[in-house]
C-alpha positions as a printed NumPy array, in Angstrom:
array([[  0.   ,   0.   ,   0.   ],
       [  2.766,   2.385,  -0.873],
       [  1.504,   5.862,  -1.606],
       [ -1.723,   5.573,   0.399],
       [ -0.413,   8.025,   2.984],
       [  0.396,  10.5  ,   0.234],
       [ -3.137,  10.256,  -1.213],
       [ -4.59 ,  10.827,   2.246],
       [ -2.351,  13.871,   2.73 ],
       [ -3.391,  15.332,  -0.638],
       [ -7.099,  14.798,   0.078],
       [ -6.745,  16.223,   3.557],
       [ -5.014,  19.325,   2.207],
       [ -7.678,  19.703,  -0.511],
       [-10.606,  19.486,   1.919],
       [ -8.867,  21.792,   4.352],
       [ -8.531,  24.373,   1.565],
       [-12.179,  23.982,   0.59 ],
       [-13.301,  24.482,   4.188],
       [-11.104,  27.571,   4.495],
       [-12.612,  29.076,   1.326],
       [-16.142,  28.323,   2.587],
       [-15.395,  30.022,   5.9  ],
       [-14.016,  33.095,   4.091],
       [-17.104,  33.278,   1.869],
       [-19.407,  33.053,   4.871],
       [-17.498,  35.801,   6.697],
       [-17.733,  37.974,   3.599],
       [-21.482,  37.45 ,   3.246],
       [-22.327,  37.963,   6.901],
       [-20.303,  41.17 ,   6.879],
       [-22.475,  42.549,   4.084],
       [-25.253,  44.963,   5.102],
       [-27.468,  43.711,   2.296],
       [-27.406,  40.1  ,   3.393],
       [-27.305,  40.72 ,   7.114],
       [-30.317,  42.969,   7.42 ],
       [-32.232,  42.866,   4.317],
       [-33.078,  42.107,   0.812],
       [-32.076,  38.872,  -0.832],
       [-32.94 ,  40.406,  -4.203],
       [-30.711,  43.413,  -3.578],
       [-27.864,  41.052,  -2.737],
       [-28.596,  39.125,  -5.953],
       [-28.61 ,  42.328,  -8.008],
       [-25.279,  43.473,  -6.613],
       [-23.847,  39.985,  -7.154],
       [-24.987,  40.28 , -10.789],
       [-22.956,  43.485, -11.116],
       [-25.748,  46.044, -10.756],
       [-25.36 ,  49.069,  -8.484],
       [-27.338,  48.92 ,  -5.238],
       [-30.641,  50.767,  -5.608],
       [-34.248,  50.558,  -4.492],
       [-35.711,  49.505,  -7.852],
       [-34.546,  48.082, -11.155],
       [-35.968,  48.026, -14.667],
       [-37.774,  44.909, -15.814],
       [-34.735,  43.958, -17.914],
       [-32.368,  44.406, -14.962],
       [-34.701,  42.421, -12.709],
       [-34.76 ,  39.608, -15.257],
       [-30.97 ,  39.709, -15.369],
       [-30.395,  39.381, -11.633],
       [-33.2  ,  36.89 , -10.929],
       [-32.992,  34.699, -13.996],
       [-36.77 ,  35.11 , -14.458],
       [-37.57 ,  36.059, -18.046],
       [-38.957,  39.49 , -18.874],
       [-42.055,  37.879, -20.37 ],
       [-42.678,  35.959, -17.124],
       [-42.292,  39.174, -15.102],
       [-44.767,  40.963, -17.372],
       [-47.181,  38.006, -17.138],
       [-47.011,  38.087, -13.335],
       [-47.666,  41.826, -13.435],
       [-50.645,  41.393, -15.779],
       [-52.032,  38.685, -13.459],
       [-51.832,  41.131, -10.532],
       [-49.221,  39.15 ,  -8.628],
       [-46.259,  41.514,  -9.17 ],
       [-46.419,  45.289,  -8.856],
       [-44.508,  47.569, -11.194],
       [-43.904,  51.254, -10.613],
       [-44.373,  53.238, -13.813],
       [-43.825,  56.927, -14.465],
       [-47.147,  58.762, -14.403],
       [-48.804,  58.662, -17.807],
       [-46.02 ,  56.62 , -19.375],
       [-46.381,  53.227, -20.985],
       [-42.669,  52.476, -20.781],
       [-40.019,  52.81 , -18.107],
       [-41.559,  50.621, -15.414],
       [-39.356,  49.522, -12.553],
       [-39.781,  46.824,  -9.934],
       [-38.965,  47.683,  -6.326],
       [-36.507,  45.325,  -4.667],
       [-38.855,  44.811,  -1.714],
       [-41.613,  43.833,  -4.156],
       [-39.357,  41.229,  -5.767],
       [-38.456,  39.877,  -2.327],
       [-42.165,  39.541,  -1.544],
       [-43.006,  37.96 ,  -4.887],
       [-40.151,  35.474,  -4.724],
       [-41.07 ,  34.496,  -1.167],
       [-44.712,  33.921,  -2.16 ],
       [-43.772,  32.117,  -5.37 ],
       [-41.627,  29.604,  -3.518],
       [-44.218,  28.887,  -0.817]])
């Protein structure tokens, strides 16, 4: 069984490294204001490279959630997802982050 000790050492070092990376990721996430006290969707948007803000366009929301724009519009038309639109405008609707949090929570349940 020559070499078995070496394999064990390599696996041990690998798993130790993985555990260290996991601990660093958890420290990073729990240190974040967005994850610690608030919106999962805001954290998702920032993770997707968007700047932190209170609302995003339908296209941006689709980007950070992975939900298609057509599905978001269908949910809006069905009355299950609120959009905020500029007064008198047909275009330019945004979806508040807190509304997406609510919708995602209800959609999963």
